[in-house]
Amino acid sequence: MIVSTTVAKEVLQKAFSLLCTAKSMAELYEDNFKVVSKYVHATSRGHEAIQIAVAMQLLPQDYAFPYYRDDAMLLGIGMRPYDLMLQLLAKREDPFSGGRTYYSHPSLKDADKPKIPHQSSATGMQAIPATGVALGMQYKELVDIPHNDSSKSKISEQLMAAPLVLCSLGDASVTEGEIAEAFQMAALKQLPILYLVQDNGWDISANEEETRAQSAYEYAAGFHGLEAITIDGANFMESYLAIQEVIKTIREERRPMLVHAKVPLLNHHTSGVRMEWYRDDLEEARSRDPYPVLRNQLLENGFTEEEVQKIEAEAQIAVKKDLEEAMKAEDPTPEDLFTHDFAPTPILEESGERAPDDKDEVVMVDCALFAVEELMKKHKECLLYGQDVGGRLGGVFREAATLAQKFGDERVFNTPIQEAFIVGSTVGMSAVGLKPIVEVQFADYIWPGLNQLFTEVSRSCYLSNGKWPVSMILRVPIGAYGSGGPYHSSSVESVVTNIRGLKIAYPSNGADLKGLMKAAYYDPNPVVIFEHKGLYWSKVKGTDAARTIEPAEDYVLPFGKANVVQRIWAQDEKETITIVTYGMGVHWALNASKDIADVVEIIDLRTLHPIDEDTIMESVRKTKKCLVVTEEPSNNSLARALAGKIQEECFRSLDAPVMTIGSENMPAIPLNSTLEQTMIPSTEKVKNKIHELLKY
């Protein structure tokens, strides 16, 4: 790739037209403030030069993660003002989200433009998904999976250019801890990503002196392998030439770089936070306006005043016309609320052999291990990563044993202690067509990953209007077992089930785990699988039923189909009861009802989202009493919510209130084994609760 040392006249002309367009949009929004500020927006005013300089050099095979001030960048990749205005006004035909998310929050999958996966406006959050794309690009190059380039409109040199990732950030966001995780992985793995940091010196009302110990350029020096430069981002020619060199380096050398661009903020932080309320530097900022700089660069490079004025006038006319048209566009209908929460899954029915004659009985952890091995043999797109899952250990529960040796370190690898990166990188991996299986070592460690799980992973399909579902599996060892203490024993399902946009499994035995793992792989949506540590090897007394014949390779078990593990008939002459449970609760219920199995029906939910409400309600209407068993403390839990739902749906059939039993409502599970057993449910505790309810 040849890098020029000057900027061609046609580039200058296009750049100035784009800058005039972005500037005219900001001014028009201000002139029509009462109309366009029904919904919050921010504009690129002051940032336009660097944004346009980058956008003009991106290719369709590239991936971009703009941030909420990057409307000039979006114009630069080929979006029309009208497109952006549809989002500004939350219109039904908003090409990014269908009116669901803020202005300049793009998600784009056009063949002739860089690909833009969904991202939130939680500042800095996009750095991890963006770095995940770069990690996915690197993996595809290592194992020779072709990059998806569907564009036929570019010249052959551009089509052949190796793709890269652009991650655009405000300087204030670089103080976020998740930025450090992204930079660390990019530097460690030498990933093809450009971090563009636009530094205007402000957070919202807090300035850089208050909030930052150093600039992003200085900060990057601490990450060995992440080269950084600093430039005047308000000077288009300087920006264009610098970015040209940086992009050439990344495309050819496949390593990360950071560009720190100093820019002025010439408009409000957002339409809801006005600059005149707190800014004391506006005159100085206006002296660095990129608009007159680029205007003069045109005049210095052979354009006449009349030509320049014509470009300005055309931009103003086009922008005004587009806003008039956008204001006439249709709003979403109420029915539009209910689309794209999930992408359709092909796994709707149980199929394949659950207990083939030629298979042995195995422990639960091995069912999962064999499922992953089969998937990796069949699909080059399948990867497994997390803490300690690599070749030396194969997971702290040996749940990944031998996989690195069989499939290589590029497919099964250790990550740093970075739960946010482990979870959030799957957004990028999925975007480039891979299927990551990742894990956190214990449920107690999931908390640093919740930012990414909630804000990026779970909402991507819905807020991109179906364009970018995140296809991933997150494995979470969970539950109390063998005096694990307060940091290795927690149950967290109530928190995770409150994150809409996830599918959640919690199996009680090996066959279910393998079938659900396979279904999760072929599901295009994000799946969390809770795997109880106490069931992995059936070492806990009374959990032999967790060991099963290993299902065949083609066995799949759909989400949302509960299993009636102990079925009874309707009996008018006896008191009967339904137990609704999952995970370890299934084994407590089976053992507790051993002597009264003829009056206790047990439903194993198997998945917590979706929940098979039909099977539950049918059983409770038959037995007329219900106990919900969980390992979590029952107050404010999923179990208590489910009990309320059952009470609401089955009220006329009930002979007693729906009851729950769970762990004691204490802050943590103590280390001491006596205290642990006092804390959590047991067969005896469940048995006592059953008899209490039967006698009611």
XYZ file of C-alpha atoms in Angstrom:
696
model
C 0.000 0.000 0.000
C 1.444 3.371 -1.045
C 1.177 6.271 1.398
C 1.180 9.756 -0.090
C 2.750 12.770 1.592
C 0.168 15.194 0.265
C -3.627 15.253 0.228
C -5.250 15.147 -3.200
C -7.608 17.953 -4.202
C -10.562 15.603 -4.540
C -9.955 14.363 -0.988
C -9.888 17.928 0.308
C -13.073 18.762 -1.549
C -14.925 15.718 -0.250
C -13.678 16.306 3.277
C -14.778 19.936 3.245
C -18.195 18.979 1.923
C -18.569 16.437 4.730
C -17.385 18.932 7.350
C -19.816 21.560 6.062
C -22.582 18.970 6.198
C -21.809 18.000 9.793
C -21.474 21.639 10.823
C -24.746 22.543 9.111
C -26.496 19.687 10.878
C -25.327 20.899 14.294
C -26.425 24.455 13.500
C -29.786 23.306 12.132
C -30.425 21.219 15.213
C -29.721 24.289 17.357
C -32.026 26.469 15.238
C -34.778 23.836 15.635
C -33.914 22.952 19.203
C -37.449 22.527 20.518
C -38.313 20.114 17.726
C -35.178 17.973 17.533
C -34.427 17.820 21.254
C -37.385 15.677 22.175
C -34.706 12.989 22.364
C -31.136 13.621 23.545
C -28.415 14.072 20.950
C -24.760 15.056 20.735
C -22.914 16.355 17.672
C -19.355 16.254 16.363
C -18.912 20.029 16.226
C -15.179 20.652 16.712
C -14.292 16.974 16.170
C -15.170 16.831 12.479
C -11.683 16.929 10.921
C -10.252 13.862 12.626
C -13.497 11.912 12.267
C -13.682 12.562 8.542
C -9.967 11.872 8.065
C -10.457 8.411 9.562
C -13.804 7.604 7.949
C -12.576 8.354 4.432
C -9.863 5.709 4.784
C -11.950 2.836 6.118
C -12.940 -0.039 3.818
C -16.015 -2.289 3.718
C -14.093 -5.178 5.272
C -13.187 -3.059 8.290
C -15.144 -2.883 11.532
C -15.842 0.416 13.248
C -16.995 1.268 16.744
C -17.835 4.980 16.699
C -18.936 6.726 19.856
C -21.934 8.976 20.419
C -20.242 12.155 19.143
C -19.161 10.649 15.814
C -21.855 11.835 13.403
C -19.211 13.333 11.064
C -17.538 9.925 10.968
C -20.821 8.319 9.960
C -21.207 10.833 7.157
C -17.650 10.020 6.120
C -18.380 6.318 5.623
C -21.324 7.116 3.370
C -24.355 7.709 5.563
C -26.697 10.530 4.542
C -27.856 13.266 6.906
C -31.371 11.873 6.399
C -30.253 8.497 7.802
C -28.869 10.114 10.934
C -31.915 12.336 11.320
C -34.227 9.332 11.305
C -32.369 8.199 14.404
C -32.287 11.734 15.829
C -36.087 11.745 15.734
C -36.449 8.041 16.713
C -38.322 7.184 13.537
C -39.433 3.735 12.475
C -37.086 3.639 9.474
C -34.029 4.631 11.497
C -31.505 2.359 9.709
C -29.572 1.592 12.874
C -32.119 0.693 15.530
C -35.655 1.331 14.276
C -36.123 4.186 16.736
C -34.852 2.281 19.759
C -31.650 4.041 20.652
C -29.999 7.446 20.671
C -28.700 9.609 17.859
C -25.282 8.580 16.548
C -25.541 5.127 18.114
C -25.093 3.169 14.899
C -25.310 -0.497 14.086
C -24.712 -1.172 10.435
C -24.265 -4.183 8.189
C -24.243 -2.609 4.712
C -22.099 -4.429 2.145
C -20.410 -1.257 0.873
C -19.520 0.265 4.259
C -17.473 -0.674 7.312
C -19.396 -2.992 9.599
C -20.622 -1.416 12.850
C -21.824 -3.826 15.548
C -24.163 -2.440 18.178
C -22.613 -0.638 21.128
C -23.972 1.236 24.100
C -23.295 4.795 25.181
C -21.765 3.668 28.460
C -18.463 5.451 27.901
C -15.552 3.218 27.038
C -17.659 0.080 26.970
C -17.120 -0.348 23.223
C -13.379 -0.913 23.647
C -13.782 -4.527 24.754
C -16.207 -5.629 21.985
C -14.018 -3.787 19.445
C -10.935 -5.574 20.704
C -12.912 -8.813 20.512
C -13.416 -8.183 16.785
C -9.667 -7.741 16.362
C -9.044 -10.941 18.337
C -11.490 -12.726 16.051
C -9.791 -11.321 12.949
C -6.452 -12.587 14.191
C -7.846 -16.050 14.897
C -9.420 -16.293 11.443
C -6.104 -15.392 9.856
C -4.253 -17.974 11.983
C -6.585 -20.840 11.054
C -7.261 -19.595 7.531
C -10.946 -18.776 7.792
C -11.718 -16.182 5.084
C -12.803 -12.714 6.143
C -16.352 -11.938 5.050
C -15.991 -9.292 2.358
C -19.155 -8.917 0.332
C -18.281 -5.608 -1.319
C -17.729 -5.556 -5.061
C -17.624 -1.784 -5.385
C -14.003 -1.150 -4.439
C -10.860 -1.551 -6.467
C -8.978 -4.824 -6.138
C -6.162 -3.386 -3.988
C -8.710 -2.282 -1.425
C -10.518 -5.615 -1.542
C -7.260 -7.420 -0.847
C -6.255 -5.149 2.037
C -6.276 -6.876 5.407
C -9.157 -5.660 7.577
C -8.739 -3.689 10.759
C -10.854 -2.428 13.626
C -11.433 1.196 14.529
C -12.407 1.907 18.128
C -13.307 5.554 18.689
C -13.197 6.952 22.224
C -13.425 10.199 24.104
C -10.374 10.904 26.246
C -12.420 10.947 29.438
C -13.488 7.339 28.860
C -9.884 6.161 28.926
C -9.982 6.360 32.726
C -12.404 3.418 32.742
C -10.973 0.117 33.968
C -12.397 -1.762 31.011
C -10.254 0.352 28.677
C -7.209 -1.041 30.456
C -8.466 -4.588 29.855
C -8.877 -3.857 26.146
C -5.477 -2.176 25.783
C -3.828 -5.025 27.710
C -5.234 -7.706 25.401
C -4.520 -5.716 22.244
C -0.902 -5.240 23.312
C -0.499 -8.797 24.602
C -1.925 -10.453 21.486
C -0.758 -7.790 18.989
C -4.190 -7.253 17.466
C -5.030 -5.221 14.330
C -6.903 -2.370 15.990
C -6.739 1.427 15.915
C -7.835 3.196 19.074
C -8.769 6.739 18.111
C -8.969 8.932 21.200
C -10.616 12.316 20.616
C -9.464 14.570 23.427
C -11.518 17.751 23.921
C -10.436 18.242 27.517
C -13.844 17.620 29.080
C -15.896 14.849 30.628
C -19.265 16.546 31.045
C -18.729 19.437 33.416
C -15.475 18.035 34.804
C -12.340 19.001 32.925
C -9.136 17.069 32.366
C -7.296 18.735 35.278
C -9.913 17.328 37.652
C -10.199 13.840 36.280
C -7.098 12.632 34.426
C -3.568 12.093 35.662
C -2.310 11.931 32.078
C -3.536 12.017 28.503
C -4.414 8.870 26.604
C -1.141 9.224 24.691
C 0.832 9.165 27.937
C -1.322 6.377 29.374
C -0.731 4.153 26.346
C 3.004 4.159 27.042
C 2.356 1.764 29.924
C 1.116 -0.929 27.537
C 4.194 -2.375 25.857
C 3.364 -3.175 22.255
C 0.735 -0.461 21.883
C 2.357 2.296 19.848
C 0.805 5.756 20.236
C 1.049 9.095 18.477
C -0.501 12.455 19.288
C -1.753 14.872 16.633
C -3.763 18.037 16.085
C -7.155 16.504 15.361
C -8.553 19.884 14.309
C -6.218 20.028 11.299
C -7.624 17.880 8.510
C -4.470 17.540 6.431
C -2.314 16.613 9.417
C -4.953 14.155 10.586
C -5.464 12.555 7.179
C -1.762 11.959 6.572
C -1.143 10.648 10.077
C -4.097 8.276 9.905
C -3.003 7.113 6.466
C 0.363 6.041 7.876
C -1.195 4.408 10.941
C -3.715 2.451 8.890
C -0.964 1.263 6.535
C 1.026 0.005 9.519
C -1.917 -1.868 11.039
C -2.972 -3.458 7.755
C 0.528 -4.669 6.970
C 2.070 -5.360 10.381
C -1.112 -6.516 12.199
C -0.486 -4.719 15.468
C -2.392 -2.178 17.582
C -1.901 1.567 17.511
C -3.407 4.507 19.367
C -3.941 7.977 17.923
C -4.489 10.739 20.450
C -6.162 13.655 18.646
C -6.527 17.010 20.401
C -9.792 18.669 19.387
C -12.046 21.465 20.651
C -15.617 20.823 21.791
C -17.632 23.532 20.030
C -21.130 22.384 20.904
C -22.964 21.181 23.976
C -21.979 17.952 25.684
C -25.465 16.826 24.679
C -28.626 18.697 23.864
C -29.580 18.235 27.518
C -26.322 19.563 29.016
C -25.692 23.050 27.651
C -22.142 24.350 27.298
C -23.015 27.828 28.559
C -23.955 26.362 31.953
C -20.392 25.526 32.923
C -17.818 26.204 30.172
C -15.251 28.954 30.755
C -13.027 28.115 27.787
C -15.340 28.658 24.833
C -13.369 31.480 23.229
C -10.158 29.487 23.352
C -11.941 26.423 21.963
C -13.427 28.435 19.086
C -9.940 29.614 18.130
C -9.160 25.959 17.258
C -12.247 25.388 15.093
C -11.345 22.845 12.344
C -13.759 24.466 9.893
C -11.745 27.612 8.999
C -8.555 25.525 8.968
C -9.870 23.174 6.294
C -11.495 26.059 4.422
C -8.139 27.791 4.186
C -6.471 24.540 3.120
C -8.841 24.398 0.151
C -8.038 27.977 -0.821
C -4.322 27.261 -0.498
C -4.671 24.234 -2.775
C -6.241 25.895 -5.798
C -9.949 26.220 -4.925
C -11.571 29.579 -5.556
C -13.686 31.448 -3.022
C -16.714 30.896 -5.241
C -16.124 27.118 -5.306
C -15.797 27.018 -1.545
C -18.966 29.060 -1.040
C -20.835 26.723 -3.382
C -19.841 23.688 -1.302
C -21.023 25.473 1.856
C -24.345 26.476 0.334
C -25.035 23.012 -1.093
C -24.429 21.417 2.296
C -26.833 23.794 4.032
C -29.565 23.226 1.442
C -29.192 19.423 1.535
C -29.247 19.267 5.319
C -32.335 21.453 5.591
C -34.154 19.357 3.007
C -33.231 16.119 4.768
C -34.523 17.354 8.124
C -37.824 18.385 6.569
C -38.178 14.912 5.062
C -37.119 13.116 8.242
C -39.707 14.990 10.292
C -42.426 13.599 8.001
C -41.287 9.978 8.462
C -43.419 7.511 10.401
C -42.910 6.758 14.065
C -42.691 3.135 15.251
C -45.964 1.392 16.034
C -46.711 -0.227 19.409
C -46.246 -3.612 17.750
C -42.648 -2.718 16.890
C -41.759 -2.926 20.573
C -41.995 -6.696 20.502
C -39.577 -7.604 17.700
C -35.930 -8.749 17.746
C -35.550 -9.510 21.435
C -34.029 -12.761 20.203
C -32.967 -14.065 16.807
C -34.845 -17.212 15.748
C -33.189 -20.459 16.846
C -33.229 -23.614 14.719
C -33.394 -25.863 17.813
C -37.080 -26.199 18.680
C -37.445 -29.907 19.509
C -35.454 -32.555 21.339
C -33.693 -34.804 18.852
C -30.910 -37.363 18.686
C -30.229 -40.289 21.020
C -30.242 -39.345 24.697
C -28.987 -42.717 25.990
C -27.405 -44.719 23.183
C -26.473 -48.352 23.811
C -22.826 -47.869 22.856
C -22.150 -45.084 25.360
C -21.062 -45.340 28.985
C -22.391 -43.617 32.057
C -20.262 -40.542 32.735
C -20.081 -37.744 35.252
C -21.679 -34.416 34.450
C -18.443 -32.496 33.888
C -17.390 -34.992 31.218
C -20.676 -34.621 29.348
C -19.902 -30.942 28.939
C -16.272 -31.625 28.022
C -17.280 -34.124 25.340
C -19.893 -31.725 23.974
C -17.312 -28.969 23.538
C -14.825 -31.381 21.974
C -17.410 -32.562 19.443
C -18.314 -28.981 18.581
C -14.697 -27.964 18.110
C -14.021 -30.950 15.853
C -16.968 -30.017 13.670
C -16.703 -26.220 13.632
C -13.505 -24.239 13.092
C -15.452 -21.183 14.255
C -15.685 -22.580 17.791
C -13.208 -21.292 20.393
C -12.893 -21.728 24.145
C -11.199 -19.235 26.422
C -11.157 -18.008 29.997
C -8.932 -18.178 33.055
C -6.821 -21.347 33.365
C -8.629 -23.288 30.627
C -5.421 -23.608 28.584
C -3.146 -26.595 28.199
C -1.382 -26.485 31.560
C -4.504 -27.017 33.667
C -7.544 -27.482 31.445
C -9.804 -25.583 33.839
C -9.915 -25.610 37.632
C -12.623 -28.285 37.396
C -10.884 -30.061 34.493
C -13.840 -29.011 32.378
C -11.472 -28.187 29.494
C -8.985 -31.002 30.032
C -7.015 -32.009 26.889
C -8.817 -29.506 24.656
C -5.813 -27.206 24.177
C -3.637 -30.188 23.296
C -6.198 -31.387 20.756
C -7.111 -28.067 19.146
C -4.151 -25.779 19.709
C -3.404 -22.713 21.777
C -5.023 -20.375 19.272
C -8.413 -22.027 19.875
C -8.237 -22.895 23.573
C -6.374 -20.272 25.543
C -5.974 -18.548 28.861
C -6.961 -14.950 29.384
C -5.734 -12.552 32.037
C -7.918 -12.045 35.105
C -10.370 -9.965 33.093
C -13.982 -11.058 33.444
C -15.199 -7.975 31.602
C -12.993 -8.808 28.617
C -13.921 -12.493 28.691
C -17.625 -11.637 28.504
C -17.556 -8.522 26.308
C -15.092 -9.799 23.717
C -17.713 -12.315 22.633
C -19.651 -9.440 21.052
C -16.768 -8.865 18.651
C -16.011 -12.535 18.147
C -19.627 -13.167 17.195
C -19.665 -10.160 14.868
C -16.942 -11.686 12.687
C -18.742 -15.020 12.489
C -17.098 -16.969 15.303
C -18.788 -18.842 18.150
C -16.940 -18.302 21.426
C -17.472 -20.518 24.449
C -16.115 -18.636 27.449
C -16.221 -19.103 31.175
C -15.732 -17.371 34.472
C -14.153 -19.644 37.063
C -16.855 -19.242 39.695
C -20.228 -17.537 39.779
C -18.775 -15.248 42.447
C -16.429 -13.826 39.792
C -19.145 -12.862 37.340
C -19.663 -9.392 38.808
C -16.882 -7.574 36.879
C -18.395 -9.020 33.682
C -21.943 -7.805 34.336
C -21.314 -4.423 32.683
C -20.580 -6.142 29.401
C -23.174 -8.883 29.842
C -25.977 -6.422 30.530
C -25.064 -3.442 28.363
C -23.374 -4.971 25.325
C -24.137 -8.690 25.063
C -27.799 -8.896 26.046
C -29.089 -5.810 24.225
C -27.248 -6.091 20.926
C -29.930 -7.936 18.975
C -32.762 -5.743 20.223
C -31.067 -2.372 19.877
C -29.596 -3.181 16.463
C -33.085 -4.101 15.272
C -32.012 -7.689 14.720
C -28.795 -7.034 12.795
C -26.261 -8.071 15.439
C -27.376 -10.884 17.766
C -24.468 -12.045 19.906
C -23.878 -15.755 19.452
C -21.921 -16.918 22.496
C -21.953 -19.339 25.421
C -20.913 -18.260 28.910
C -20.207 -21.174 31.257
C -20.548 -20.407 34.969
C -19.660 -22.971 37.671
C -22.050 -22.214 40.493
C -23.300 -23.274 43.900
C -22.039 -24.373 47.309
C -19.928 -27.513 47.552
C -17.227 -28.782 49.890
C -16.636 -25.636 51.998
C -15.898 -23.335 49.118
C -16.478 -20.340 51.335
C -17.862 -16.895 50.539
C -15.986 -16.403 47.244
C -16.560 -19.760 45.556
C -20.075 -20.802 46.547
C -22.598 -18.166 45.560
C -25.781 -18.608 43.571
C -26.343 -15.644 41.250
C -29.156 -16.746 38.951
C -31.658 -14.150 40.160
C -29.341 -11.341 39.097
C -28.601 -12.856 35.703
C -32.214 -13.806 34.935
C -33.085 -10.138 35.377
C -30.940 -9.337 32.334
C -33.354 -9.518 29.443
C -31.934 -10.730 26.133
C -30.103 -13.764 27.548
C -31.044 -17.418 27.434
C -30.152 -19.221 30.656
C -29.704 -22.924 31.374
C -29.264 -24.603 34.753
C -29.192 -28.391 34.198
C -29.287 -31.038 36.920
C -27.574 -33.902 35.087
C -25.019 -34.691 32.424
C -27.376 -35.611 29.588
C -29.286 -32.361 29.951
C -26.024 -30.404 30.114
C -24.738 -31.921 26.890
C -28.040 -31.474 25.056
C -28.396 -27.868 26.204
C -24.756 -27.117 25.357
C -25.352 -28.310 21.797
C -28.595 -26.327 21.524
C -26.789 -23.258 22.864
C -24.089 -23.576 20.224
C -26.590 -23.575 17.371
C -28.639 -20.779 18.926
C -27.688 -17.365 17.468
C -28.336 -15.678 20.829
C -26.234 -15.287 23.996
C -26.564 -18.205 26.409
C -25.470 -18.494 30.038
C -25.097 -22.045 31.367
C -24.952 -22.453 35.135
C -23.164 -25.692 36.023
C -23.369 -26.759 39.673
C -19.939 -27.668 41.022
C -21.435 -30.188 43.434
C -22.947 -32.128 40.527
C -19.834 -32.190 38.317
C -18.546 -35.519 39.726
C -21.578 -36.602 41.824
C -19.398 -36.540 44.933
C -22.172 -34.991 47.015
C -24.246 -37.675 48.723
C -27.531 -38.230 46.921
C -26.483 -36.830 43.534
C -25.870 -40.092 41.672
C -28.688 -39.141 39.278
C -26.474 -36.396 37.867
C -24.401 -39.179 36.259
C -26.004 -40.297 32.989
C -25.316 -42.237 29.842
C -23.512 -39.820 27.559
C -25.911 -38.723 24.797
C -25.013 -39.164 21.149
C -23.210 -36.416 19.278
C -26.399 -35.322 17.526
C -28.439 -34.982 20.729
C -29.922 -31.533 21.300
C -32.319 -30.328 23.973
C -34.288 -27.156 23.264
C -34.492 -24.317 25.747
C -37.804 -23.757 27.505
C -38.788 -27.439 27.868
C -38.963 -28.585 31.497
C -38.650 -32.241 32.489
C -41.130 -33.948 34.802
C -38.563 -36.132 36.563
C -41.143 -37.621 38.936
C -44.689 -37.795 37.613
C -47.880 -38.612 39.522
C -51.521 -38.986 38.576
C -54.288 -36.690 39.762
C -55.550 -38.016 43.091
C -58.657 -36.706 44.856
C -58.258 -38.948 47.892
C -54.722 -37.795 48.783
C -52.912 -34.523 49.309
C -50.451 -34.033 46.463
C -47.789 -31.480 45.673
C -45.676 -30.153 42.817
C -42.039 -29.280 43.428
C -40.576 -26.852 40.920
C -36.791 -26.676 41.003
C -33.519 -26.877 39.057
C -29.861 -27.793 39.495
C -29.038 -29.230 42.923
C -32.652 -28.665 43.981
C -33.733 -31.573 41.781
C -31.626 -33.985 43.826
C -32.804 -32.603 47.157
C -36.396 -33.018 45.953
C -35.870 -36.579 44.676
C -34.212 -37.689 47.898
C -36.681 -35.869 50.124
C -39.688 -37.477 48.403
C -38.258 -40.990 48.131
C -40.783 -42.451 50.576
C -43.765 -40.476 49.274
C -43.045 -40.447 45.541
C -46.682 -41.264 44.774
C -47.841 -37.823 45.968
C -44.927 -35.604 44.864
C -44.494 -34.468 41.274
C -41.076 -32.951 40.548
C -40.435 -30.553 37.694
C -36.853 -29.866 36.657
C -36.921 -26.509 34.874
C -33.625 -27.159 33.034
C -33.698 -23.586 31.667
C -34.437 -20.416 33.608
C -35.066 -18.374 30.486
C -37.225 -19.278 28.805
C -39.155 -21.016 31.614
C -41.653 -23.704 30.678
C -44.663 -22.128 32.365
C -47.153 -24.424 30.652
C -45.696 -27.558 32.257
C -45.548 -25.875 35.667
C -49.113 -24.597 35.638
C -50.539 -27.867 34.333
C -48.866 -29.751 37.174
C -49.884 -27.313 39.914
C -53.514 -27.290 38.784
C -53.400 -31.078 39.064
C -51.706 -31.366 42.484
C -53.157 -28.138 43.984
C -50.053 -27.429 46.072
C -46.620 -26.172 45.081
C -43.156 -25.807 46.583
C -40.388 -23.956 44.720
C -36.904 -25.120 45.738
C -33.771 -23.057 45.122
C -30.238 -22.867 46.467
C -30.335 -19.077 46.504
C -31.516 -17.148 49.546
C -35.222 -16.998 48.826
C -35.943 -13.340 49.565
C -36.202 -11.284 46.348
C -35.208 -14.317 44.304
C -36.203 -15.894 41.012
C -37.858 -18.649 43.049
C -40.007 -16.185 44.975
C -40.978 -14.418 41.744
C -41.883 -17.747 40.156
C -43.940 -18.638 43.218
C -45.851 -15.395 42.798
C -46.474 -16.150 39.135
C -47.780 -19.626 39.994
C -50.025 -18.174 42.691
C -51.410 -15.671 40.191
C -52.024 -18.205 37.424
C -53.301 -21.102 39.555
C -55.082 -19.291 42.388
C -58.473 -20.929 41.809
C -56.918 -24.417 41.883
C -54.746 -24.038 44.972
C -55.419 -25.641 48.347
C -52.477 -23.852 50.002
C -50.213 -20.876 49.382
C -47.286 -21.502 47.053
C -44.203 -21.837 49.245
C -40.461 -21.534 48.646
C -37.395 -22.919 50.323
C -33.864 -21.695 49.748
C -30.697 -20.787 51.577
C -30.807 -18.639 54.668
C -31.013 -14.942 53.898
C -27.464 -14.118 54.974
C -24.889 -12.014 53.070
C -22.498 -14.862 52.215
C -21.860 -18.585 52.566
C -19.357 -19.119 55.401
C -16.253 -21.274 55.025
C -16.882 -23.510 58.038
C -18.646 -26.702 56.978
C -21.179 -26.585 59.812
C -22.113 -23.019 58.953
C -22.237 -23.873 55.234
C -24.695 -26.726 55.827
C -26.759 -24.524 58.117
C -26.882 -21.912 55.355
C -27.969 -24.002 52.364
C -30.959 -26.303 51.818
C -30.638 -30.056 52.234
C -32.669 -33.199 51.687
C -33.901 -33.044 55.278
C -34.925 -29.390 55.068
C -36.807 -29.978 51.822
C -38.507 -33.061 53.306
C -39.731 -31.041 56.280
C -41.076 -28.336 53.975
C -42.899 -30.921 51.858
C -44.650 -32.356 54.910
C -45.512 -28.879 56.170
C -47.191 -28.078 52.876
C -48.932 -31.456 52.554
C -50.498 -30.920 55.987
C -51.641 -27.374 55.213
